[in-house]
Short mmCIF file of C-alpha atoms (C1' of nucleotides) in Angstrom, two decimals:
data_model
loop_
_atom_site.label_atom_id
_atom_site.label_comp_id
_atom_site.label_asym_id
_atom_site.label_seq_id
_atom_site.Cartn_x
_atom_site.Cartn_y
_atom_site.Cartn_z
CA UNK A 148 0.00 0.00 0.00
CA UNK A 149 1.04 3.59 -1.15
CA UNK A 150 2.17 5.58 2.50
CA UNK A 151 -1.35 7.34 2.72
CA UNK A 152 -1.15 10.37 5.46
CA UNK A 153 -4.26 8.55 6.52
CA UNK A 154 -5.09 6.50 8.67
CA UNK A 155 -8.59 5.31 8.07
CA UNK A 156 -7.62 3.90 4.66
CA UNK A 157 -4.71 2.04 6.02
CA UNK A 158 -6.30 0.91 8.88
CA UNK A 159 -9.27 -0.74 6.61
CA UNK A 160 -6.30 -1.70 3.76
CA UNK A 161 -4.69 -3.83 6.28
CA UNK A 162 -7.52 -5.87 7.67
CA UNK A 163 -8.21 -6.75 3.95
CA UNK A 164 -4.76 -7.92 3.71
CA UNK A 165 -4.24 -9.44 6.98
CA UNK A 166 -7.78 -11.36 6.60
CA UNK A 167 -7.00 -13.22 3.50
CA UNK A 168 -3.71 -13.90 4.34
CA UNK A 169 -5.00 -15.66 8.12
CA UNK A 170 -7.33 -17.88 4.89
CA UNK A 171 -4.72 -18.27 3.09
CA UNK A 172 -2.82 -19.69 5.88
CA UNK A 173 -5.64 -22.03 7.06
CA UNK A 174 -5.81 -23.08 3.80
CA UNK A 175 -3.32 -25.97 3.43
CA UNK A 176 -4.59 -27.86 6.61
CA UNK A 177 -8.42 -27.16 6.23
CA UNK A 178 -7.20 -28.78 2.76
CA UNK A 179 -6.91 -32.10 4.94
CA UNK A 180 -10.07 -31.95 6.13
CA UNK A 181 -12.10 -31.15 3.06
CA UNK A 182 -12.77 -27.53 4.29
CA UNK A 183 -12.66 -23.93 3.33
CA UNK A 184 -11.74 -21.70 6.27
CA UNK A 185 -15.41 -20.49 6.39
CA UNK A 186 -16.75 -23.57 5.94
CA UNK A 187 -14.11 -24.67 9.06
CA UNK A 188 -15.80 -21.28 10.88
CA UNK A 189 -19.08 -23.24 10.08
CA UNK A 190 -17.83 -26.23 11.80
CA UNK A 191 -16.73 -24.47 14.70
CA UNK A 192 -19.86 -22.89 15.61
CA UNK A 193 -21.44 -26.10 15.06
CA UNK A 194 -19.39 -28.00 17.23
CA UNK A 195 -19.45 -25.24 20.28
CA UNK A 196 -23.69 -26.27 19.75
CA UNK A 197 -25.14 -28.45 17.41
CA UNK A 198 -28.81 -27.87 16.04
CA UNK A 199 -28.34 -24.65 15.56
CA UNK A 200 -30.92 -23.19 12.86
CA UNK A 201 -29.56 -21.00 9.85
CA UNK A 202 -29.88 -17.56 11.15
CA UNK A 203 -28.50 -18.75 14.65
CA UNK A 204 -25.13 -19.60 12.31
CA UNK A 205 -25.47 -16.35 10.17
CA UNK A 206 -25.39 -14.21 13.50
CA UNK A 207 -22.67 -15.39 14.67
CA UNK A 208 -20.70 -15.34 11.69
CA UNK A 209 -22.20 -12.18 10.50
CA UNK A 210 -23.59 -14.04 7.11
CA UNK A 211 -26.98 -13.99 5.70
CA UNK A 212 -28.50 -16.92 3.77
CA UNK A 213 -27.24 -15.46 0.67
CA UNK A 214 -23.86 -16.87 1.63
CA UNK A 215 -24.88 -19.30 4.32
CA UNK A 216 -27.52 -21.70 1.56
CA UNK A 217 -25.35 -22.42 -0.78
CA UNK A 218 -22.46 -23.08 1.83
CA UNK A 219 -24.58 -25.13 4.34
CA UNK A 220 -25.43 -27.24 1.28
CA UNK A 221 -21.90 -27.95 0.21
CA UNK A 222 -21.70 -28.74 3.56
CA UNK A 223 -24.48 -31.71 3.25
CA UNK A 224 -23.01 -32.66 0.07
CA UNK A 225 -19.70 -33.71 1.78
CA UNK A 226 -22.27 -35.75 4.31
CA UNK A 227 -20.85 -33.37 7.18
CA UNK A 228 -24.52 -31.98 8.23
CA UNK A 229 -27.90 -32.16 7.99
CA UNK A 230 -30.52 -29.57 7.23
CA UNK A 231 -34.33 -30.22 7.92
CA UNK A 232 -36.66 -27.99 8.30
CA UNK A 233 -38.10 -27.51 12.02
CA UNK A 234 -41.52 -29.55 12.59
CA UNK A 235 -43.01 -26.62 14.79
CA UNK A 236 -41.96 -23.91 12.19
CA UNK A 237 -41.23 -24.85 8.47
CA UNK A 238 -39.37 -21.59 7.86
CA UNK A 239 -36.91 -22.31 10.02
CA UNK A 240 -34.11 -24.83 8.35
CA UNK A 241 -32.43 -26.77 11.64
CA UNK A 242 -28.52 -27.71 10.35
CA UNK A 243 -27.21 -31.10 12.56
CA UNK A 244 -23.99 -32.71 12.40
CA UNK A 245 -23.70 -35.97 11.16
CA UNK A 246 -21.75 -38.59 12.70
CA UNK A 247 -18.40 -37.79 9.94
CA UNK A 248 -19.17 -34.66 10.70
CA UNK A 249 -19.13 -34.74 14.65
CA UNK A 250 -15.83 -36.67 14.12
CA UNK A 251 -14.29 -34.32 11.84
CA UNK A 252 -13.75 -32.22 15.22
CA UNK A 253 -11.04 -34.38 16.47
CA UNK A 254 -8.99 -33.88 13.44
CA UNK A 255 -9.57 -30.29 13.21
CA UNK A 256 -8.11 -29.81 16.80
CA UNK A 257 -5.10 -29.27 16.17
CA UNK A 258 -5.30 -27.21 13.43
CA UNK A 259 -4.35 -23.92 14.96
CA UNK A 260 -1.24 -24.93 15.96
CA UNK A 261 -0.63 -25.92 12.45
CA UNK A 262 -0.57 -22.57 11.58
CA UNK A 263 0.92 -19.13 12.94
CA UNK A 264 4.19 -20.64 14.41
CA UNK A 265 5.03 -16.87 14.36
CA UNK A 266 2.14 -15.72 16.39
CA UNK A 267 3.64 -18.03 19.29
CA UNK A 268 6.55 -15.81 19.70
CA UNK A 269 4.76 -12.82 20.26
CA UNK A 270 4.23 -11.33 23.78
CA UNK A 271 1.13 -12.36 25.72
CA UNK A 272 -0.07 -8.97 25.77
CA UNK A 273 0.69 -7.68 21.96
CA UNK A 274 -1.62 -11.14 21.33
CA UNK A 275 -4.51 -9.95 23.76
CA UNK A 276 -4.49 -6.37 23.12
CA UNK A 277 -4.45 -6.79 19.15
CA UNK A 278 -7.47 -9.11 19.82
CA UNK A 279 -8.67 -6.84 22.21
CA UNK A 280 -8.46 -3.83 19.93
CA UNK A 281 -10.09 -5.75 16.87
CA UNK A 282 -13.02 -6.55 19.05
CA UNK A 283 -13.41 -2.78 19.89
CA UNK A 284 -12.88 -2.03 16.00
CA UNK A 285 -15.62 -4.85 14.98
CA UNK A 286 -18.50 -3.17 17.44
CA UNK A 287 -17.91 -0.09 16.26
CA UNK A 288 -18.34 -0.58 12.63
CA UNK A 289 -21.28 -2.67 13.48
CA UNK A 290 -22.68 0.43 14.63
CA UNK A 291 -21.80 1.86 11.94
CA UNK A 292 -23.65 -0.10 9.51
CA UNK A 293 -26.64 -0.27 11.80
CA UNK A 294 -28.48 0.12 8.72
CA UNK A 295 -27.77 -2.69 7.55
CA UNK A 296 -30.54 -5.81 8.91
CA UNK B 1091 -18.07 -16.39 17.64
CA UNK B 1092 -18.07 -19.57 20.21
CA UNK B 1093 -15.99 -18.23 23.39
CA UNK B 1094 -13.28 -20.25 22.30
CA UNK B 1095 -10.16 -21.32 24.90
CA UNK B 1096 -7.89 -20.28 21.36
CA UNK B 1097 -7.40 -17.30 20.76
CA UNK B 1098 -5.34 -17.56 17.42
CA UNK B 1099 -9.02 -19.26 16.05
CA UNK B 1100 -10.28 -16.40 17.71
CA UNK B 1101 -7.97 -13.65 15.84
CA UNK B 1102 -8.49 -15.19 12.51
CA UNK B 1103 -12.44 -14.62 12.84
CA UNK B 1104 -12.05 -11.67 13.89
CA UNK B 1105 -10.16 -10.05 11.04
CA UNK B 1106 -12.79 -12.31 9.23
CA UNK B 1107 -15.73 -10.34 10.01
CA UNK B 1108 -13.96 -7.09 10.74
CA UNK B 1109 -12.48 -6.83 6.99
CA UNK B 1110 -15.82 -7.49 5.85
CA UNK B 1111 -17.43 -4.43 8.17
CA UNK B 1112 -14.94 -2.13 6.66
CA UNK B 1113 -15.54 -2.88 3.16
CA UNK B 1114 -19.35 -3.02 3.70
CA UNK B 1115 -18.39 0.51 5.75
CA UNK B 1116 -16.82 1.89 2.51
CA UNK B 1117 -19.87 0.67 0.03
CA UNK B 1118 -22.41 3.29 0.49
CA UNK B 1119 -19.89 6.15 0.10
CA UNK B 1120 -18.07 4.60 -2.91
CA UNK B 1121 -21.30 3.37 -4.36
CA UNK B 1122 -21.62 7.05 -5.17
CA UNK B 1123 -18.17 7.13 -7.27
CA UNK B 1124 -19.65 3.47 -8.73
CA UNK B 1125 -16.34 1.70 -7.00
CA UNK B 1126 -16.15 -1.30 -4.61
CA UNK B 1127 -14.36 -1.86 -2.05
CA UNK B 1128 -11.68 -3.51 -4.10
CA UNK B 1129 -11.93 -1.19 -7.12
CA UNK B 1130 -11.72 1.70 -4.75
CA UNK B 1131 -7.95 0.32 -3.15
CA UNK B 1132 -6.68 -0.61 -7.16
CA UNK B 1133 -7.43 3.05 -7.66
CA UNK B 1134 -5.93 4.36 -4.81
CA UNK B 1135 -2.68 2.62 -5.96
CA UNK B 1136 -3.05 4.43 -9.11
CA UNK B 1137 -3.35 7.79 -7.81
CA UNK B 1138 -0.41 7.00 -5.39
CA UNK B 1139 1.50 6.54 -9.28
CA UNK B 1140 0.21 6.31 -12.53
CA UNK B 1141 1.32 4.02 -15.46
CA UNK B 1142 2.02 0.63 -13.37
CA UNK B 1143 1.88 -2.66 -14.43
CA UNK B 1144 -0.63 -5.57 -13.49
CA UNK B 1145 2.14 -7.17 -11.34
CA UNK B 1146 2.95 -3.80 -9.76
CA UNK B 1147 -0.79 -2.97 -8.57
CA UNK B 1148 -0.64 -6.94 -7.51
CA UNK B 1149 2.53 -6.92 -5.30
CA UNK B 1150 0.73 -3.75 -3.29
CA UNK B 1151 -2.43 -5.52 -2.83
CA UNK B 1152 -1.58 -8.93 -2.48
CA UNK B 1153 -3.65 -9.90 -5.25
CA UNK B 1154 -2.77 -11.97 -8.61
CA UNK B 1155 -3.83 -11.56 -12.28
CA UNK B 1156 -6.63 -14.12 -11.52
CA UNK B 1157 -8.08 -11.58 -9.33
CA UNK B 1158 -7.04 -8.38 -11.23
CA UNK B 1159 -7.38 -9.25 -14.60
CA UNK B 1160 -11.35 -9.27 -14.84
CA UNK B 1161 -11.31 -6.23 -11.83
CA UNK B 1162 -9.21 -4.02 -14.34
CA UNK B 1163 -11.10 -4.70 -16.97
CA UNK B 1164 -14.30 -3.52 -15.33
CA UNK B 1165 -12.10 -0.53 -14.20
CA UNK B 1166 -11.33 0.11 -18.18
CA UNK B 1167 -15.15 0.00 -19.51
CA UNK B 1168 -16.02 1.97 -16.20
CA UNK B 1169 -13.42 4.78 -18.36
CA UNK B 1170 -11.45 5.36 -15.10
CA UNK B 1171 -8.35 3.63 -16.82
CA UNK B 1172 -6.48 2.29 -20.09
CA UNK B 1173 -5.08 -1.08 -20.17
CA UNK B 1174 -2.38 -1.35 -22.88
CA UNK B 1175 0.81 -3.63 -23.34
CA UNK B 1176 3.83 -2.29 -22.95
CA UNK B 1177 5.99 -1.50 -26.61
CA UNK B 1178 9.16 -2.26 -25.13
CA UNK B 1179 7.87 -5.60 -23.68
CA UNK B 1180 4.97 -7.25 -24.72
CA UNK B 1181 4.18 -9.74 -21.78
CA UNK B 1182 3.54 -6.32 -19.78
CA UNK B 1183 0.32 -4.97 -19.07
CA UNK B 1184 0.27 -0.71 -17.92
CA UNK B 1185 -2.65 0.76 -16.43
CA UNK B 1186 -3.03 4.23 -17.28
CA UNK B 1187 -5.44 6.25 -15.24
CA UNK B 1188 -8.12 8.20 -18.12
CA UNK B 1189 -8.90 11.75 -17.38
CA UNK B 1190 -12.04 10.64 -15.86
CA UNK B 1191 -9.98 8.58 -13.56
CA UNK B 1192 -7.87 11.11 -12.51
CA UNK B 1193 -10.36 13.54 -11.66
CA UNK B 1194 -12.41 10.74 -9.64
CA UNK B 1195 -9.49 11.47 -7.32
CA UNK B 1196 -11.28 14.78 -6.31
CA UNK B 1197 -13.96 13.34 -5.62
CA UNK B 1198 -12.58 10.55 -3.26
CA UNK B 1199 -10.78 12.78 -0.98
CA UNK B 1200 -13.33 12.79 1.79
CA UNK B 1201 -14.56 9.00 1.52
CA UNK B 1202 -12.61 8.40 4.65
CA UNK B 1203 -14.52 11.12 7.03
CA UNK B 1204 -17.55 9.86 5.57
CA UNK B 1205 -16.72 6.58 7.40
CA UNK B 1206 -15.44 5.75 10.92
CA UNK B 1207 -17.52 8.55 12.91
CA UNK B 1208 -16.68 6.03 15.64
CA UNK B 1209 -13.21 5.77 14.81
CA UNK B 1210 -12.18 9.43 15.16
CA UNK B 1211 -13.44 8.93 19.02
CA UNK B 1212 -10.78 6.81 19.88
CA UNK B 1213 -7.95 7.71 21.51
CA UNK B 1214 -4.75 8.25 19.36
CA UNK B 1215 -2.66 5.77 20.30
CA UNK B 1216 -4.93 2.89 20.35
CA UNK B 1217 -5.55 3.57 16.38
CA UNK B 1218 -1.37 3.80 15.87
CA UNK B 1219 -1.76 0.55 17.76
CA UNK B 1220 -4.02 -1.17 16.28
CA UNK B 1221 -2.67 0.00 13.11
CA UNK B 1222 1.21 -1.47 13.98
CA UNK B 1223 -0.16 -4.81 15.58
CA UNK B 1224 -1.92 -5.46 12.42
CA UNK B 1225 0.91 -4.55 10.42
CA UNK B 1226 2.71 -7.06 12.35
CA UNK B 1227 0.29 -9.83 12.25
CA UNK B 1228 0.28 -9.26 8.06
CA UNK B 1229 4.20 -9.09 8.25
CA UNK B 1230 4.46 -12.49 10.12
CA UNK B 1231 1.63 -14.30 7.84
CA UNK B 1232 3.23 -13.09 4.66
CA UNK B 1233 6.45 -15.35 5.91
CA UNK B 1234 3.89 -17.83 7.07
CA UNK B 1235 2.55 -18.30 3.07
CA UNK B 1236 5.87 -17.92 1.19
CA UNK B 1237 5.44 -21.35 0.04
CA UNK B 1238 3.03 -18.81 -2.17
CA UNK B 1239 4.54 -17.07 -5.04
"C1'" DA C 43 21.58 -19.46 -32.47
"C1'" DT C 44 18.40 -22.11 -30.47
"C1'" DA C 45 16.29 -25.13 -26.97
"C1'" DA C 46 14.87 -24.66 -22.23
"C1'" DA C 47 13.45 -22.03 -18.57
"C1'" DT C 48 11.25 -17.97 -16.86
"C1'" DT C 49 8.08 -14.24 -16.73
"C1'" DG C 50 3.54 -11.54 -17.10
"C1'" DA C 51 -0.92 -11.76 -17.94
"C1'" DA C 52 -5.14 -14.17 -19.18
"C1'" DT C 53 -8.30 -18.02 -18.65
"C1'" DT C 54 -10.98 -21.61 -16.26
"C1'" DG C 55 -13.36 -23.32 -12.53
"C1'" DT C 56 -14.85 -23.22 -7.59
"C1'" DG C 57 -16.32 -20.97 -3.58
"C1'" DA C 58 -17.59 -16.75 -1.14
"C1'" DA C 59 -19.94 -12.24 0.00
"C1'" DC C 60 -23.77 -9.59 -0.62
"C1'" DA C 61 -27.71 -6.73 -2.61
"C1'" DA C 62 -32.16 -7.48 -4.21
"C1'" DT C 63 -35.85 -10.20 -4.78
"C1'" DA C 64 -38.88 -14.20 -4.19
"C1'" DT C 65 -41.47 -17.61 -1.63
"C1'" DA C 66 -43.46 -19.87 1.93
"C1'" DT C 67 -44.79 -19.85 6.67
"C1'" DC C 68 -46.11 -17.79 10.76
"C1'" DT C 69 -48.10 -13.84 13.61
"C1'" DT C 70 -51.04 -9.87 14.43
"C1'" DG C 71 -54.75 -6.81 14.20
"C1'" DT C 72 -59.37 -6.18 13.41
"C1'" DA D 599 -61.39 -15.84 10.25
"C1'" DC D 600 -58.65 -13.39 7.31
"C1'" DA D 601 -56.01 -9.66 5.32
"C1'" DA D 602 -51.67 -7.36 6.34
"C1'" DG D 603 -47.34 -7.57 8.04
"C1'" DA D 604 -43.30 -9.99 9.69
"C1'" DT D 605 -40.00 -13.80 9.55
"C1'" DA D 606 -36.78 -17.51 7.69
"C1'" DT D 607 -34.74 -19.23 4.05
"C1'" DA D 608 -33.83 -19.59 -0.90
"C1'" DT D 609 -32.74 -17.66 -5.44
"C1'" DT D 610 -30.56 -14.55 -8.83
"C1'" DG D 611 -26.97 -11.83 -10.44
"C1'" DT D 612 -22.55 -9.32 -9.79
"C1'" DT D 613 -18.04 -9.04 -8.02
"C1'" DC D 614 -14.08 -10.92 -5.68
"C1'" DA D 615 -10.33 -14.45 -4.22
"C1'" DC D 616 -7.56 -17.86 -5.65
"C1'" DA D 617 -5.68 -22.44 -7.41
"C1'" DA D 618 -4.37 -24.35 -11.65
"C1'" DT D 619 -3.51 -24.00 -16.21
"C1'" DT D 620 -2.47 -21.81 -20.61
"C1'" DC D 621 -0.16 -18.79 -23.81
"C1'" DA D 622 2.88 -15.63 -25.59
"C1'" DA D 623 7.03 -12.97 -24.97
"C1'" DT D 624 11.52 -12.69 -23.04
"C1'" DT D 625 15.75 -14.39 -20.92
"C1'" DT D 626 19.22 -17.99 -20.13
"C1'" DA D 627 22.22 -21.46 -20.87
"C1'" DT D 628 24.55 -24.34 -23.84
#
DNA sequence: ATAAATTGAATTGTGAACAATATATCTTGT
DNA sequence: ACAAGATATATTGTTCACAATTCAATTTAT
């Protein structure tokens, strides 16, 4: 990136860059596993709670069905979940893990420390307040698209 | 996001969802130029120096001609740039920014205040922060993926 | 000088992200 | 009960990201 006297444009520059590198990085042992890194973010929202319906998933990922239907069904196609619609509501589309998909967790756990042998080097607190700081970023631009949903 | 015990799965979501906030941030404003997110960054190169080739633009933005390629070429019938092959070696590509695309420039200059209200509240050195944490993090996942390239 | 390797961009194919719209189901107000 | 509105997901169409491959132009090594 050009030096921009501005800091905004960097700021928002750099989380483009950094985010698709952190994919990029996941890619190789997601590649193991059959995933994409947000189908593995999928997975691990899945995992923390399973039967989770598909705007449950899209909140916490911050996806709509847009993105989440035709990923949820890739998904099914690799026989990793389920997705039937709820009995007492038929809107709502309840995702389950299948059994290959419940065990796909134990190979996935060590999949962090696959990746970002550099990140272990770092001091405790560069690690918590970058995380802390990217948390404070995220709510505010949340805000800032409040008009969004 | 699960409270996960890891916070390096943690970190990657969260420049996840908070590159996507700042490009869905920068849509309404640049939806008035006719730019995306993308677009907007290829032209910011430009303006930083005009006349560069495909690889050039790609090096500064992480991106390859897979990417670029059909991006520029929506930049060129847009009329914000030329895309012609260089005499002196024909394998090269130069973007030229049109007149149009130079005086788009003008118009850009106050995208970033339009954004970030919430930004300019924090305090300075959290943003320089921030902004040389991230840095970091890019620099150290860049040497992470050099099996890329 | 020419075959082999390299380089720069384009192409192909897959998966995401997202706006806009559609469709079906459920809820509310009267 | 039923029309009007809200809700949950799906669909359509555009743009991006990127691996893999292709193709032409250039460089190199012999």
């Amino acid at each position: 990136m050009p030096n921009l006297p501005n800091l905004q444009n960097d700021l928002g520059f750099d989380f483009y860059v950094a985010s698709r590198l952190v994919s990029q990085a996941y890619r190789e042992p997601l590649q193991e596993l059959g995933l994409t890194y947000p189908q593995y973010l999928v997975m691990l929202v899945l995992w923390e709670e399973d039967g989770q319906m598909v705007s449950q998933i899209g909140e916490k990922l911050q996806l709509d069905s847009g993105t989440l239907t035709p990923l949820l069904k890739r998904l099914e196609s690799a026989n990793l979940i389920h997705r039937n619609r709820s009995e007492s509501d038929e809107r709502k589309v309840v995702i389950e893990l299948t059994y290959p998909g419940k065990a796909l967790q134990a190979k996935a756990k060590d999949i962090p420390e696959k990746i970002g042998t550099s990140l272990n080097s770092w001091e405790e607190n560069e690690l918590t307040n970058l995380s802390t700081l990217t948390k404070k970023l995220i709510k505010d631009f949340t805000q800032t698209n409040s008009w969004k949903k």
